[in-house]
C-alpha cells in the first residue's frame, strides 16, 4: 500500500507537472500572441512620436489587439495627412508672403515715384512763379518806357508844331524884309 500510494503520488505529481507545463506552454503561446503585436505597436508609436509617419502595424486579427492595430494605422494615416496639409499650407503662406513683399515693394516704389514727381512739379511751379514775376516786372518796366516814349513823342509833336509855327512867322518876316 505504501508502494501503491507512492506510485499514485508519483503519477499524480507527474500528471500535475505535465498539466502545469502544458498550461505554461499554452499560456506562453497566448501571451506571446498578444504581446508580440503590442510590442510592434509600441515600436510604431515610438517611431511616430519621433516624427516617422511612414510606419504601419500589420493588423493580425479581428480581436481587440487587431482593432487596436487598425486604429493605430488610421491614426498614423491621419497624422500623415495633417502633416501634408500643414506642409502645403506653409508653402502657400511662403508664396503669399513673397507676393505681399513684392506688392509692398511695388507700392513703395510707386509712392517714391509720386513723391519725386510731386517734388519736381513743386520745383517747376516755383520756377514758373519766379518767371511770371520776372515777366511782370519786365512788362511794368516796358509800360513805363512806353509811357515815357509816348510823352517824348507828344513833346516832340508839340515842339514840331511850335517849330512850324515859328517857321511860318520867320518865313513871313523874311518875305517882308525881302519885299522892302
PDB file of C-alpha atoms in Angstrom:
ATOM      1  CA  UNK A   1       0.000   0.000   0.000  1.00  0.00           C
ATOM      2  CA  UNK A   2       2.689   2.303   0.682  1.00  0.00           C
ATOM      3  CA  UNK A   3       4.184   1.441  -2.660  1.00  0.00           C
ATOM      4  CA  UNK A   4       0.896   1.952  -4.310  1.00  0.00           C
ATOM      5  CA  UNK A   5       0.455   5.287  -2.609  1.00  0.00           C
ATOM      6  CA  UNK A   6       3.899   6.285  -3.655  1.00  0.00           C
ATOM      7  CA  UNK A   7       3.210   5.274  -7.190  1.00  0.00           C
ATOM      8  CA  UNK A   8      -0.118   7.153  -7.141  1.00  0.00           C
ATOM      9  CA  UNK A   9       1.602  10.176  -5.669  1.00  0.00           C
ATOM     10  CA  UNK A  10       4.301   9.940  -8.294  1.00  0.00           C
ATOM     11  CA  UNK A  11       1.734   9.619 -11.098  1.00  0.00           C
ATOM     12  CA  UNK A  12      -0.348  12.443  -9.736  1.00  0.00           C
ATOM     13  CA  UNK A  13       2.737  14.611  -9.400  1.00  0.00           C
ATOM     14  CA  UNK A  14       3.829  13.722 -12.919  1.00  0.00           C
ATOM     15  CA  UNK A  15       0.389  14.456 -14.357  1.00  0.00           C
ATOM     16  CA  UNK A  16       0.301  17.672 -12.335  1.00  0.00           C
ATOM     17  CA  UNK A  17       3.703  18.718 -13.727  1.00  0.00           C
ATOM     18  CA  UNK A  18       2.572  17.832 -17.235  1.00  0.00           C
ATOM     19  CA  UNK A  19      -0.663  19.832 -16.844  1.00  0.00           C
ATOM     20  CA  UNK A  20       1.260  22.761 -15.372  1.00  0.00           C
ATOM     21  CA  UNK A  21       3.868  22.503 -18.152  1.00  0.00           C
ATOM     22  CA  UNK A  22       1.181  22.286 -20.857  1.00  0.00           C
ATOM     23  CA  UNK A  23      -0.673  25.182 -19.237  1.00  0.00           C
ATOM     24  CA  UNK A  24       2.521  27.200 -19.107  1.00  0.00           C
ATOM     25  CA  UNK A  25       3.250  26.427 -22.778  1.00  0.00           C
ATOM     26  CA  UNK A  26      -0.287  27.351 -23.811  1.00  0.00           C
ATOM     27  CA  UNK A  27      -0.120  30.462 -21.609  1.00  0.00           C
ATOM     28  CA  UNK A  28       3.229  31.410 -23.085  1.00  0.00           C
ATOM     29  CA  UNK A  29       1.867  30.975 -26.610  1.00  0.00           C
ATOM     30  CA  UNK A  30      -1.244  33.050 -25.803  1.00  0.00           C
ATOM     31  CA  UNK A  31       0.715  35.788 -24.071  1.00  0.00           C
ATOM     32  CA  UNK A  32       3.188  35.805 -26.970  1.00  0.00           C
ATOM     33  CA  UNK A  33       0.263  36.084 -29.395  1.00  0.00           C
ATOM     34  CA  UNK A  34      -0.929  39.157 -27.517  1.00  0.00           C
ATOM     35  CA  UNK A  35       2.392  40.676 -26.542  1.00  0.00           C
ATOM     36  CA  UNK A  36       4.131  40.473 -29.934  1.00  0.00           C
ATOM     37  CA  UNK A  37       1.542  42.690 -31.697  1.00  0.00           C
ATOM     38  CA  UNK A  38       1.542  45.031 -28.696  1.00  0.00           C
ATOM     39  CA  UNK A  39       5.336  45.261 -28.862  1.00  0.00           C
ATOM     40  CA  UNK A  40       5.124  46.046 -32.601  1.00  0.00           C
ATOM     41  CA  UNK A  41       2.512  48.740 -31.857  1.00  0.00           C
ATOM     42  CA  UNK A  42       4.746  50.208 -29.148  1.00  0.00           C
ATOM     43  CA  UNK A  43       7.593  50.312 -31.690  1.00  0.00           C
ATOM     44  CA  UNK A  44       5.383  52.067 -34.277  1.00  0.00           C
ATOM     45  CA  UNK A  45       4.104  54.518 -31.653  1.00  0.00           C
ATOM     46  CA  UNK A  46       7.699  55.330 -30.632  1.00  0.00           C
ATOM     47  CA  UNK A  47       8.696  55.889 -34.294  1.00  0.00           C
ATOM     48  CA  UNK A  48       5.657  58.116 -34.880  1.00  0.00           C
ATOM     49  CA  UNK A  49       6.479  60.055 -31.714  1.00  0.00           C
ATOM     50  CA  UNK A  50       9.930  60.735 -33.234  1.00  0.00           C
ATOM     51  CA  UNK A  51       8.302  62.015 -36.443  1.00  0.00           C
ATOM     52  CA  UNK A  52       8.421  58.925 -38.671  1.00  0.00           C
ATOM     53  CA  UNK A  53       4.930  58.819 -40.194  1.00  0.00           C
ATOM     54  CA  UNK A  54       5.779  56.008 -42.639  1.00  0.00           C
ATOM     55  CA  UNK A  55       5.278  53.239 -40.063  1.00  0.00           C
ATOM     56  CA  UNK A  56       2.358  50.788 -40.104  1.00  0.00           C
ATOM     57  CA  UNK A  57       1.353  47.820 -37.971  1.00  0.00           C
ATOM     58  CA  UNK A  58       0.188  44.536 -39.502  1.00  0.00           C
ATOM     59  CA  UNK A  59      -3.362  44.081 -38.232  1.00  0.00           C
ATOM     60  CA  UNK A  60      -3.319  40.412 -37.448  1.00  0.00           C
ATOM     61  CA  UNK A  61      -6.829  39.571 -36.336  1.00  0.00           C
ATOM     62  CA  UNK A  62     -10.360  40.532 -35.500  1.00  0.00           C
ATOM     63  CA  UNK A  63      -9.831  40.631 -31.746  1.00  0.00           C
ATOM     64  CA  UNK A  64      -9.159  43.689 -29.592  1.00  0.00           C
ATOM     65  CA  UNK A  65      -5.448  43.689 -30.498  1.00  0.00           C
ATOM     66  CA  UNK A  66      -6.304  43.664 -34.233  1.00  0.00           C
ATOM     67  CA  UNK A  67      -8.819  46.504 -33.716  1.00  0.00           C
ATOM     68  CA  UNK A  68      -6.165  48.457 -31.804  1.00  0.00           C
ATOM     69  CA  UNK A  69      -3.675  47.890 -34.664  1.00  0.00           C
ATOM     70  CA  UNK A  70      -6.224  49.095 -37.250  1.00  0.00           C
ATOM     71  CA  UNK A  71      -6.944  52.208 -35.141  1.00  0.00           C
ATOM     72  CA  UNK A  72      -3.210  52.897 -34.773  1.00  0.00           C
ATOM     73  CA  UNK A  73      -2.751  52.624 -38.560  1.00  0.00           C
ATOM     74  CA  UNK A  74      -5.677  55.014 -39.131  1.00  0.00           C
ATOM     75  CA  UNK A  75      -4.214  57.456 -36.605  1.00  0.00           C
ATOM     76  CA  UNK A  76      -0.813  57.398 -38.367  1.00  0.00           C
ATOM     77  CA  UNK A  77      -2.518  57.889 -41.763  1.00  0.00           C
ATOM     78  CA  UNK A  78      -4.483  60.873 -40.371  1.00  0.00           C
ATOM     79  CA  UNK A  79      -1.316  62.354 -38.884  1.00  0.00           C
ATOM     80  CA  UNK A  80       0.388  61.903 -42.262  1.00  0.00           C
ATOM     81  CA  UNK A  81      -2.485  63.779 -43.992  1.00  0.00           C
ATOM     82  CA  UNK A  82      -2.364  66.552 -41.390  1.00  0.00           C
ATOM     83  CA  UNK A  83       1.397  66.906 -41.852  1.00  0.00           C
ATOM     84  CA  UNK A  84       0.933  67.045 -45.642  1.00  0.00           C
ATOM     85  CA  UNK A  85      -1.796  69.695 -45.263  1.00  0.00           C
ATOM     86  CA  UNK A  86       0.416  71.731 -42.951  1.00  0.00           C
ATOM     87  CA  UNK A  87       3.288  71.484 -45.405  1.00  0.00           C
ATOM     88  CA  UNK A  88       1.053  72.621 -48.293  1.00  0.00           C
ATOM     89  CA  UNK A  89      -0.303  75.478 -46.188  1.00  0.00           C
ATOM     90  CA  UNK A  90       3.208  76.575 -45.238  1.00  0.00           C
ATOM     91  CA  UNK A  91       4.223  76.577 -48.912  1.00  0.00           C
ATOM     92  CA  UNK A  92       1.154  78.691 -49.716  1.00  0.00           C
ATOM     93  CA  UNK A  93       1.907  81.038 -46.827  1.00  0.00           C
ATOM     94  CA  UNK A  94       5.510  81.410 -48.000  1.00  0.00           C
ATOM     95  CA  UNK A  95       4.324  82.077 -51.550  1.00  0.00           C
ATOM     96  CA  UNK A  96       1.750  84.597 -50.335  1.00  0.00           C
ATOM     97  CA  UNK A  97       4.363  86.296 -48.169  1.00  0.00           C
ATOM     98  CA  UNK A  98       6.615  86.609 -51.212  1.00  0.00           C
ATOM     99  CA  UNK A  99       3.775  88.123 -53.251  1.00  0.00           C
ATOM    100  CA  UNK A 100       2.876  90.513 -50.439  1.00  0.00           C
ATOM    101  CA  UNK A 101       6.516  91.549 -50.144  1.00  0.00           C
ATOM    102  CA  UNK A 102       6.737  92.138 -53.905  1.00  0.00           C
ATOM    103  CA  UNK A 103       3.496  94.153 -53.852  1.00  0.00           C
ATOM    104  CA  UNK A 104       4.747  96.193 -50.900  1.00  0.00           C
ATOM    105  CA  UNK A 105       7.947  96.938 -52.821  1.00  0.00           C
ATOM    106  CA  UNK A 106       5.900  97.997 -55.857  1.00  0.00           C
ATOM    107  CA  UNK A 107       3.716 100.258 -53.702  1.00  0.00           C
ATOM    108  CA  UNK A 108       6.799 101.762 -52.065  1.00  0.00           C
ATOM    109  CA  UNK A 109       8.419 102.351 -55.449  1.00  0.00           C
ATOM    110  CA  UNK A 110       5.194 103.917 -56.751  1.00  0.00           C
ATOM    111  CA  UNK A 111       4.917 106.160 -53.700  1.00  0.00           C
ATOM    112  CA  UNK A 112       8.538 107.232 -54.094  1.00  0.00           C
ATOM    113  CA  UNK A 113       7.963 107.973 -57.790  1.00  0.00           C
ATOM    114  CA  UNK A 114       4.858 110.019 -56.944  1.00  0.00           C
ATOM    115  CA  UNK A 115       6.730 111.903 -54.229  1.00  0.00           C
ATOM    116  CA  UNK A 116       9.546 112.641 -56.675  1.00  0.00           C
ATOM    117  CA  UNK A 117       7.056 113.751 -59.345  1.00  0.00           C
ATOM    118  CA  UNK A 118       5.299 115.992 -56.798  1.00  0.00           C
ATOM    119  CA  UNK A 119       8.647 117.486 -55.787  1.00  0.00           C
ATOM    120  CA  UNK A 120       9.561 118.102 -59.440  1.00  0.00           C
ATOM    121  CA  UNK A 121       6.137 119.656 -60.037  1.00  0.00           C
ATOM    122  CA  UNK A 122       6.587 121.891 -56.994  1.00  0.00           C
ATOM    123  CA  UNK A 123      10.022 122.962 -58.217  1.00  0.00           C
ATOM    124  CA  UNK A 124       8.619 123.655 -61.692  1.00  0.00           C
ATOM    125  CA  UNK A 125       5.774 125.685 -60.181  1.00  0.00           C
ATOM    126  CA  UNK A 126       8.247 127.731 -58.137  1.00  0.00           C
ATOM    127  CA  UNK A 127      10.353 128.337 -61.252  1.00  0.00           C
ATOM    128  CA  UNK A 128       7.222 129.309 -63.213  1.00  0.00           C
ATOM    129  CA  UNK A 129       6.159 131.707 -60.435  1.00  0.00           C
ATOM    130  CA  UNK A 130       9.622 133.306 -60.473  1.00  0.00           C
ATOM    131  CA  UNK A 131       9.468 133.577 -64.284  1.00  0.00           C
ATOM    132  CA  UNK A 132       5.998 135.115 -64.110  1.00  0.00           C
ATOM    133  CA  UNK A 133       7.249 137.666 -61.580  1.00  0.00           C
ATOM    134  CA  UNK A 134      10.190 138.452 -63.851  1.00  0.00           C
ATOM    135  CA  UNK A 135       7.868 138.830 -66.868  1.00  0.00           C
ATOM    136  CA  UNK A 136       5.516 141.024 -64.809  1.00  0.00           C
ATOM    137  CA  UNK A 137       8.443 143.217 -63.729  1.00  0.00           C
ATOM    138  CA  UNK A 138       9.661 143.450 -67.331  1.00  0.00           C
ATOM    139  CA  UNK A 139       6.140 144.268 -68.507  1.00  0.00           C
ATOM    140  CA  UNK A 140       5.927 147.032 -65.860  1.00  0.00           C
ATOM    141  CA  UNK A 141       9.278 148.414 -66.970  1.00  0.00           C
ATOM    142  CA  UNK A 142       8.171 148.234 -70.600  1.00  0.00           C
ATOM    143  CA  UNK A 143       4.946 150.044 -69.739  1.00  0.00           C
ATOM    144  CA  UNK A 144       6.986 152.763 -68.029  1.00  0.00           C
ATOM    145  CA  UNK A 145       9.277 153.061 -71.084  1.00  0.00           C
ATOM    146  CA  UNK A 146       6.278 153.138 -73.411  1.00  0.00           C
ATOM    147  CA  UNK A 147       4.716 155.905 -71.319  1.00  0.00           C
ATOM    148  CA  UNK A 148       7.977 157.869 -71.321  1.00  0.00           C
ATOM    149  CA  UNK A 149       8.341 157.332 -75.065  1.00  0.00           C
ATOM    150  CA  UNK A 150       4.752 158.432 -75.610  1.00  0.00           C
ATOM    151  CA  UNK A 151       5.382 161.565 -73.542  1.00  0.00           C
ATOM    152  CA  UNK A 152       8.540 162.224 -75.528  1.00  0.00           C
ATOM    153  CA  UNK A 153       6.697 161.801 -78.814  1.00  0.00           C
ATOM    154  CA  UNK A 154       3.940 164.112 -77.611  1.00  0.00           C
ATOM    155  CA  UNK A 155       6.540 166.695 -76.609  1.00  0.00           C
ATOM    156  CA  UNK A 156       8.241 166.297 -79.952  1.00  0.00           C
ATOM    157  CA  UNK A 157       4.914 166.820 -81.731  1.00  0.00           C
ATOM    158  CA  UNK A 158       4.250 169.958 -79.705  1.00  0.00           C
ATOM    159  CA  UNK A 159       7.785 171.155 -80.394  1.00  0.00           C
ATOM    160  CA  UNK A 160       7.367 170.412 -84.071  1.00  0.00           C
ATOM    161  CA  UNK A 161       4.100 172.314 -84.124  1.00  0.00           C
ATOM    162  CA  UNK A 162       5.761 175.244 -82.377  1.00  0.00           C
ATOM    163  CA  UNK A 163       8.668 174.988 -84.720  1.00  0.00           C
ATOM    164  CA  UNK A 164       6.369 175.022 -87.716  1.00  0.00           C
ATOM    165  CA  UNK A 165       4.573 177.984 -86.269  1.00  0.00           C
ATOM    166  CA  UNK A 166       7.889 179.757 -85.718  1.00  0.00           C
ATOM    167  CA  UNK A 167       8.997 178.789 -89.151  1.00  0.00           C
ATOM    168  CA  UNK A 168       5.890 180.307 -90.676  1.00  0.00           C
ATOM    169  CA  UNK A 169       6.407 183.509 -88.721  1.00  0.00           C
ATOM    170  CA  UNK A 170      10.043 183.528 -89.745  1.00  0.00           C
ATOM    171  CA  UNK A 171       9.122 182.960 -93.359  1.00  0.00           C
ATOM    172  CA  UNK A 172       6.717 185.802 -93.163  1.00  0.00           C
ATOM    173  CA  UNK A 173       9.267 188.139 -91.588  1.00  0.00           C
ATOM    174  CA  UNK A 174      11.828 187.115 -94.195  1.00  0.00           C
ATOM    175  CA  UNK A 175       9.439 187.828 -97.014  1.00  0.00           C
ATOM    176  CA  UNK A 176       8.532 191.140 -95.579  1.00  0.00           C
ATOM    177  CA  UNK A 177      12.109 192.042 -95.245  1.00  0.00           C
ATOM    178  CA  UNK A 178      12.867 190.935 -98.723  1.00  0.00           C
ATOM    179  CA  UNK A 179       9.998 192.864-100.159  1.00  0.00           C
ATOM    180  CA  UNK A 180      11.120 196.013 -98.695  1.00  0.00           C
TER     181      UNK A 180
END
